Amino acid sequence: VLRVYRRHFAMPFDLAILPRADLDIEFSALLCIATRATRRITITSSSRWLKRLLAWQIRGPFSDVLFFPEAMHETPRRLRILEFLGHEATAQHLECWLGKEDIAYERRFFNEQPHSSSARRIAFGIGASSAKRIWPTKNFTTLIQMLRQHLDFVPVLIAGPTDQAAARQIAE
């Protein structure tokens, strides 16, 4: 561990950001401190007094603790951090890059479906970049069943190669 620390943190960093102080499940705060950055920023999105107090307790190792009381997606959260640092965000939307193959696949997929082209479709992204962030398949199944009680729609499962078993389980 000491060898890795010396190799990667021989020189201090200028900036280290801990995106969620109130959800530090991977001990990112320690890594943030280990950078010896001159400026260390952490964020909490909870306005509950207990979580604000906990965030205040960890303020010692951080130069700035930002409070974003409203829940928000990761992208606007990161844009707010950049704005805090003095940069201007030129767009507030998520980007999606589709290639010609993606568009052709989508057209083939929906043309081959037995449902009419005017049927409402609701997409469910069932994967995640980390196993800790994957929602259980039974929750997706329950959510789809609940929505079907109120809406007429076709569920579309968006899944990567590692999510195929979960997609089959939800589809059943």
PDB file of C-alpha atoms in Angstrom:
ATOM      1  CA  VAL A   1       0.000   0.000   0.000  1.00  0.00           C
ATOM      2  CA  LEU A   2       2.799   2.393   0.887  1.00  0.00           C
ATOM      3  CA  ARG A   3       4.528   1.699  -2.460  1.00  0.00           C
ATOM      4  CA  VAL A   4       1.308   2.468  -4.369  1.00  0.00           C
ATOM      5  CA  TYR A   5       0.781   5.624  -2.328  1.00  0.00           C
ATOM      6  CA  ARG A   6       4.306   6.874  -3.047  1.00  0.00           C
ATOM      7  CA  ARG A   7       4.000   6.112  -6.774  1.00  0.00           C
ATOM      8  CA  HIS A   8       0.581   7.720  -7.338  1.00  0.00           C
ATOM      9  CA  PHE A   9       0.637  10.502  -4.781  1.00  0.00           C
ATOM     10  CA  ALA A  10       4.270  11.615  -4.862  1.00  0.00           C
ATOM     11  CA  MET A  11       3.151  15.109  -5.859  1.00  0.00           C
ATOM     12  CA  PRO A  12       0.056  16.742  -4.383  1.00  0.00           C
ATOM     13  CA  PHE A  13      -2.935  17.345  -6.641  1.00  0.00           C
ATOM     14  CA  ASP A  14      -4.511  20.753  -7.195  1.00  0.00           C
ATOM     15  CA  LEU A  15      -8.099  19.564  -6.773  1.00  0.00           C
ATOM     16  CA  ALA A  16      -9.883  16.499  -5.391  1.00  0.00           C
ATOM     17  CA  ILE A  17     -13.668  16.086  -5.451  1.00  0.00           C
ATOM     18  CA  LEU A  18     -15.719  13.674  -3.364  1.00  0.00           C
ATOM     19  CA  PRO A  19     -19.088  13.662  -5.181  1.00  0.00           C
ATOM     20  CA  ARG A  20     -21.216  12.342  -2.300  1.00  0.00           C
ATOM     21  CA  ALA A  21     -20.039  12.838   1.274  1.00  0.00           C
ATOM     22  CA  ASP A  22     -23.252  11.346   2.602  1.00  0.00           C
ATOM     23  CA  LEU A  23     -22.868   8.184   0.519  1.00  0.00           C
ATOM     24  CA  ASP A  24     -19.172   7.314   0.780  1.00  0.00           C
ATOM     25  CA  ILE A  25     -19.377   3.532   0.478  1.00  0.00           C
ATOM     26  CA  GLU A  26     -15.937   3.097  -1.074  1.00  0.00           C
ATOM     27  CA  PHE A  27     -13.936   5.231   1.355  1.00  0.00           C
ATOM     28  CA  SER A  28     -13.420   7.864  -1.321  1.00  0.00           C
ATOM     29  CA  ALA A  29     -12.888  10.467   1.400  1.00  0.00           C
ATOM     30  CA  LEU A  30      -9.634   8.773   2.377  1.00  0.00           C
ATOM     31  CA  LEU A  31      -8.498   8.774  -1.238  1.00  0.00           C
ATOM     32  CA  CYS A  32      -9.471  12.422  -1.525  1.00  0.00           C
ATOM     33  CA  ILE A  33      -7.373  13.240   1.534  1.00  0.00           C
ATOM     34  CA  ALA A  34      -4.477  11.093   0.317  1.00  0.00           C
ATOM     35  CA  THR A  35      -4.149  13.272  -2.795  1.00  0.00           C
ATOM     36  CA  ARG A  36      -2.913  16.094  -0.561  1.00  0.00           C
ATOM     37  CA  ALA A  37      -4.825  18.412  -2.891  1.00  0.00           C
ATOM     38  CA  THR A  38      -4.710  22.078  -2.009  1.00  0.00           C
ATOM     39  CA  ARG A  39      -8.454  22.210  -2.609  1.00  0.00           C
ATOM     40  CA  ARG A  40     -10.745  19.322  -1.602  1.00  0.00           C
ATOM     41  CA  ILE A  41     -14.481  19.577  -2.281  1.00  0.00           C
ATOM     42  CA  THR A  42     -17.259  17.328  -1.048  1.00  0.00           C
ATOM     43  CA  ILE A  43     -21.004  17.428  -1.644  1.00  0.00           C
ATOM     44  CA  THR A  44     -24.024  16.394   0.364  1.00  0.00           C
ATOM     45  CA  SER A  45     -27.556  16.490  -0.969  1.00  0.00           C
ATOM     46  CA  SER A  46     -29.370  16.024   2.295  1.00  0.00           C
ATOM     47  CA  SER A  47     -30.835  18.915   4.205  1.00  0.00           C
ATOM     48  CA  ARG A  48     -31.622  16.744   7.211  1.00  0.00           C
ATOM     49  CA  TRP A  49     -29.926  18.178  10.246  1.00  0.00           C
ATOM     50  CA  LEU A  50     -28.169  14.903  11.127  1.00  0.00           C
ATOM     51  CA  LYS A  51     -26.581  14.486   7.696  1.00  0.00           C
ATOM     52  CA  ARG A  52     -25.606  18.156   7.617  1.00  0.00           C
ATOM     53  CA  LEU A  53     -23.970  17.675  11.001  1.00  0.00           C
ATOM     54  CA  LEU A  54     -22.080  14.602   9.751  1.00  0.00           C
ATOM     55  CA  ALA A  55     -20.949  16.519   6.676  1.00  0.00           C
ATOM     56  CA  TRP A  56     -19.795  19.344   8.956  1.00  0.00           C
ATOM     57  CA  GLN A  57     -17.824  16.817  11.023  1.00  0.00           C
ATOM     58  CA  ILE A  58     -15.907  15.686   7.948  1.00  0.00           C
ATOM     59  CA  ARG A  59     -15.346  19.272   6.820  1.00  0.00           C
ATOM     60  CA  GLY A  60     -11.950  19.268   8.513  1.00  0.00           C
ATOM     61  CA  PRO A  61     -10.212  17.450   5.652  1.00  0.00           C
ATOM     62  CA  PHE A  62     -12.158  19.420   3.004  1.00  0.00           C
ATOM     63  CA  SER A  63     -11.777  23.014   1.931  1.00  0.00           C
ATOM     64  CA  ASP A  64     -15.400  23.221   0.721  1.00  0.00           C
ATOM     65  CA  VAL A  65     -18.596  21.347   1.621  1.00  0.00           C
ATOM     66  CA  LEU A  66     -21.388  22.050  -0.867  1.00  0.00           C
ATOM     67  CA  PHE A  67     -25.026  21.446   0.040  1.00  0.00           C
ATOM     68  CA  PHE A  68     -27.366  20.607  -2.847  1.00  0.00           C
ATOM     69  CA  PRO A  69     -30.677  20.138  -1.013  1.00  0.00           C
ATOM     70  CA  GLU A  70     -32.641  18.904  -4.023  1.00  0.00           C
ATOM     71  CA  ALA A  71     -32.116  15.457  -5.461  1.00  0.00           C
ATOM     72  CA  MET A  72     -30.514  15.581  -8.876  1.00  0.00           C
ATOM     73  CA  HIS A  73     -28.925  13.342 -11.469  1.00  0.00           C
ATOM     74  CA  GLU A  74     -25.137  13.013 -11.569  1.00  0.00           C
ATOM     75  CA  THR A  75     -24.773  15.222 -14.651  1.00  0.00           C
ATOM     76  CA  PRO A  76     -26.395  18.399 -13.266  1.00  0.00           C
ATOM     77  CA  ARG A  77     -24.629  17.731  -9.960  1.00  0.00           C
ATOM     78  CA  ARG A  78     -21.254  17.746 -11.696  1.00  0.00           C
ATOM     79  CA  LEU A  79     -22.212  20.845 -13.675  1.00  0.00           C
ATOM     80  CA  ARG A  80     -23.038  22.642 -10.397  1.00  0.00           C
ATOM     81  CA  ILE A  81     -19.584  21.698  -9.078  1.00  0.00           C
ATOM     82  CA  LEU A  82     -17.977  23.205 -12.181  1.00  0.00           C
ATOM     83  CA  GLU A  83     -20.084  26.354 -11.742  1.00  0.00           C
ATOM     84  CA  PHE A  84     -18.961  26.539  -8.103  1.00  0.00           C
ATOM     85  CA  LEU A  85     -15.381  26.425  -9.359  1.00  0.00           C
ATOM     86  CA  GLY A  86     -16.094  29.393 -11.642  1.00  0.00           C
ATOM     87  CA  HIS A  87     -16.782  27.659 -14.961  1.00  0.00           C
ATOM     88  CA  GLU A  88     -19.888  28.263 -17.044  1.00  0.00           C
ATOM     89  CA  ALA A  89     -22.046  25.287 -18.011  1.00  0.00           C
ATOM     90  CA  THR A  90     -23.274  25.784 -21.570  1.00  0.00           C
ATOM     91  CA  ALA A  91     -25.864  22.974 -21.529  1.00  0.00           C
ATOM     92  CA  GLN A  92     -27.947  21.294 -18.843  1.00  0.00           C
ATOM     93  CA  HIS A  93     -28.966  18.148 -20.720  1.00  0.00           C
ATOM     94  CA  LEU A  94     -27.590  14.650 -20.977  1.00  0.00           C
ATOM     95  CA  GLU A  95     -25.886  13.711 -24.206  1.00  0.00           C
ATOM     96  CA  CYS A  96     -26.468  10.552 -26.134  1.00  0.00           C
ATOM     97  CA  TRP A  97     -24.176   9.517 -28.942  1.00  0.00           C
ATOM     98  CA  LEU A  98     -25.728   7.115 -31.405  1.00  0.00           C
ATOM     99  CA  GLY A  99     -23.955   5.694 -34.417  1.00  0.00           C
ATOM    100  CA  LYS A 100     -25.543   4.608 -37.685  1.00  0.00           C
ATOM    101  CA  GLU A 101     -25.519   0.998 -36.441  1.00  0.00           C
ATOM    102  CA  ASP A 102     -27.451   1.988 -33.300  1.00  0.00           C
ATOM    103  CA  ILE A 103     -30.137   3.790 -35.271  1.00  0.00           C
ATOM    104  CA  ALA A 104     -30.468   0.924 -37.768  1.00  0.00           C
ATOM    105  CA  TYR A 105     -30.771  -1.589 -34.914  1.00  0.00           C
ATOM    106  CA  GLU A 106     -33.473   0.500 -33.202  1.00  0.00           C
ATOM    107  CA  ARG A 107     -35.525   0.702 -36.415  1.00  0.00           C
ATOM    108  CA  ARG A 108     -35.189  -3.043 -37.027  1.00  0.00           C
ATOM    109  CA  PHE A 109     -36.057  -3.836 -33.415  1.00  0.00           C
ATOM    110  CA  PHE A 110     -39.249  -1.782 -33.306  1.00  0.00           C
ATOM    111  CA  ASN A 111     -40.352  -2.818 -36.801  1.00  0.00           C
ATOM    112  CA  GLU A 112     -40.075  -6.497 -35.805  1.00  0.00           C
ATOM    113  CA  GLN A 113     -42.155  -6.076 -32.637  1.00  0.00           C
ATOM    114  CA  PRO A 114     -45.769  -7.321 -32.721  1.00  0.00           C
ATOM    115  CA  HIS A 115     -46.994  -4.046 -31.165  1.00  0.00           C
ATOM    116  CA  SER A 116     -48.264  -1.172 -33.252  1.00  0.00           C
ATOM    117  CA  SER A 117     -45.845   1.631 -33.953  1.00  0.00           C
ATOM    118  CA  SER A 118     -48.132   4.019 -32.051  1.00  0.00           C
ATOM    119  CA  ALA A 119     -48.012   2.001 -28.800  1.00  0.00           C
ATOM    120  CA  ARG A 120     -46.476   3.831 -25.861  1.00  0.00           C
ATOM    121  CA  ARG A 121     -43.086   2.447 -24.860  1.00  0.00           C
ATOM    122  CA  ILE A 122     -41.344   2.970 -21.540  1.00  0.00           C
ATOM    123  CA  ALA A 123     -37.631   2.177 -21.360  1.00  0.00           C
ATOM    124  CA  PHE A 124     -36.017   0.760 -18.228  1.00  0.00           C
ATOM    125  CA  GLY A 125     -32.231   0.904 -17.954  1.00  0.00           C
ATOM    126  CA  ILE A 126     -31.496  -2.114 -15.803  1.00  0.00           C
ATOM    127  CA  GLY A 127     -27.694  -2.017 -15.687  1.00  0.00           C
ATOM    128  CA  ALA A 128     -25.211   0.111 -13.808  1.00  0.00           C
ATOM    129  CA  SER A 129     -21.510   0.820 -13.835  1.00  0.00           C
ATOM    130  CA  SER A 130     -21.114  -0.732 -10.386  1.00  0.00           C
ATOM    131  CA  ALA A 131     -22.762  -3.831  -8.915  1.00  0.00           C
ATOM    132  CA  LYS A 132     -23.712  -1.812  -5.819  1.00  0.00           C
ATOM    133  CA  ARG A 133     -25.875   0.461  -7.979  1.00  0.00           C
ATOM    134  CA  ILE A 134     -27.895  -2.258  -9.718  1.00  0.00           C
ATOM    135  CA  TRP A 135     -31.544  -2.324  -8.703  1.00  0.00           C
ATOM    136  CA  PRO A 136     -32.859  -5.841  -7.929  1.00  0.00           C
ATOM    137  CA  THR A 137     -34.756  -7.502 -10.797  1.00  0.00           C
ATOM    138  CA  LYS A 138     -37.817  -8.122  -8.611  1.00  0.00           C
ATOM    139  CA  ASN A 139     -38.109  -4.339  -8.136  1.00  0.00           C
ATOM    140  CA  PHE A 140     -38.217  -3.805 -11.910  1.00  0.00           C
ATOM    141  CA  THR A 141     -40.821  -6.551 -12.246  1.00  0.00           C
ATOM    142  CA  THR A 142     -42.952  -5.019  -9.472  1.00  0.00           C
ATOM    143  CA  LEU A 143     -42.632  -1.520 -10.940  1.00  0.00           C
ATOM    144  CA  ILE A 144     -43.642  -2.688 -14.422  1.00  0.00           C
ATOM    145  CA  GLN A 145     -46.654  -4.558 -12.984  1.00  0.00           C
ATOM    146  CA  MET A 146     -47.723  -1.501 -10.975  1.00  0.00           C
ATOM    147  CA  LEU A 147     -47.406   0.804 -13.983  1.00  0.00           C
ATOM    148  CA  ARG A 148     -49.405  -1.608 -16.144  1.00  0.00           C
ATOM    149  CA  GLN A 149     -52.339  -1.239 -13.736  1.00  0.00           C
ATOM    150  CA  HIS A 150     -52.543   2.438 -14.718  1.00  0.00           C
ATOM    151  CA  LEU A 151     -50.949   2.678 -18.160  1.00  0.00           C
ATOM    152  CA  ASP A 152     -51.126   0.821 -21.435  1.00  0.00           C
ATOM    153  CA  PHE A 153     -47.507   0.490 -22.546  1.00  0.00           C
ATOM    154  CA  VAL A 154     -44.809  -1.819 -23.844  1.00  0.00           C
ATOM    155  CA  PRO A 155     -41.807  -2.118 -21.503  1.00  0.00           C
ATOM    156  CA  VAL A 156     -38.426  -1.904 -23.233  1.00  0.00           C
ATOM    157  CA  LEU A 157     -35.467  -3.178 -21.236  1.00  0.00           C
ATOM    158  CA  ILE A 158     -32.166  -1.450 -21.948  1.00  0.00           C
ATOM    159  CA  ALA A 159     -29.426  -3.876 -21.003  1.00  0.00           C
ATOM    160  CA  GLY A 160     -25.758  -4.416 -21.675  1.00  0.00           C
ATOM    161  CA  PRO A 161     -24.045  -7.755 -22.303  1.00  0.00           C
ATOM    162  CA  THR A 162     -23.631  -8.431 -18.564  1.00  0.00           C
ATOM    163  CA  ASP A 163     -27.322  -7.723 -17.892  1.00  0.00           C
ATOM    164  CA  GLN A 164     -28.829 -10.375 -20.172  1.00  0.00           C
ATOM    165  CA  ALA A 165     -29.775 -12.823 -17.393  1.00  0.00           C
ATOM    166  CA  ALA A 166     -31.470 -10.048 -15.420  1.00  0.00           C
ATOM    167  CA  ALA A 167     -33.331  -8.885 -18.551  1.00  0.00           C
ATOM    168  CA  ARG A 168     -34.634 -12.418 -19.191  1.00  0.00           C
ATOM    169  CA  GLN A 169     -35.755 -12.702 -15.561  1.00  0.00           C
ATOM    170  CA  ILE A 170     -37.625  -9.372 -15.720  1.00  0.00           C
ATOM    171  CA  ALA A 171     -39.165 -10.216 -19.106  1.00  0.00           C
ATOM    172  CA  GLU A 172     -40.636 -13.474 -17.758  1.00  0.00           C
TER     173      GLU A 172
END
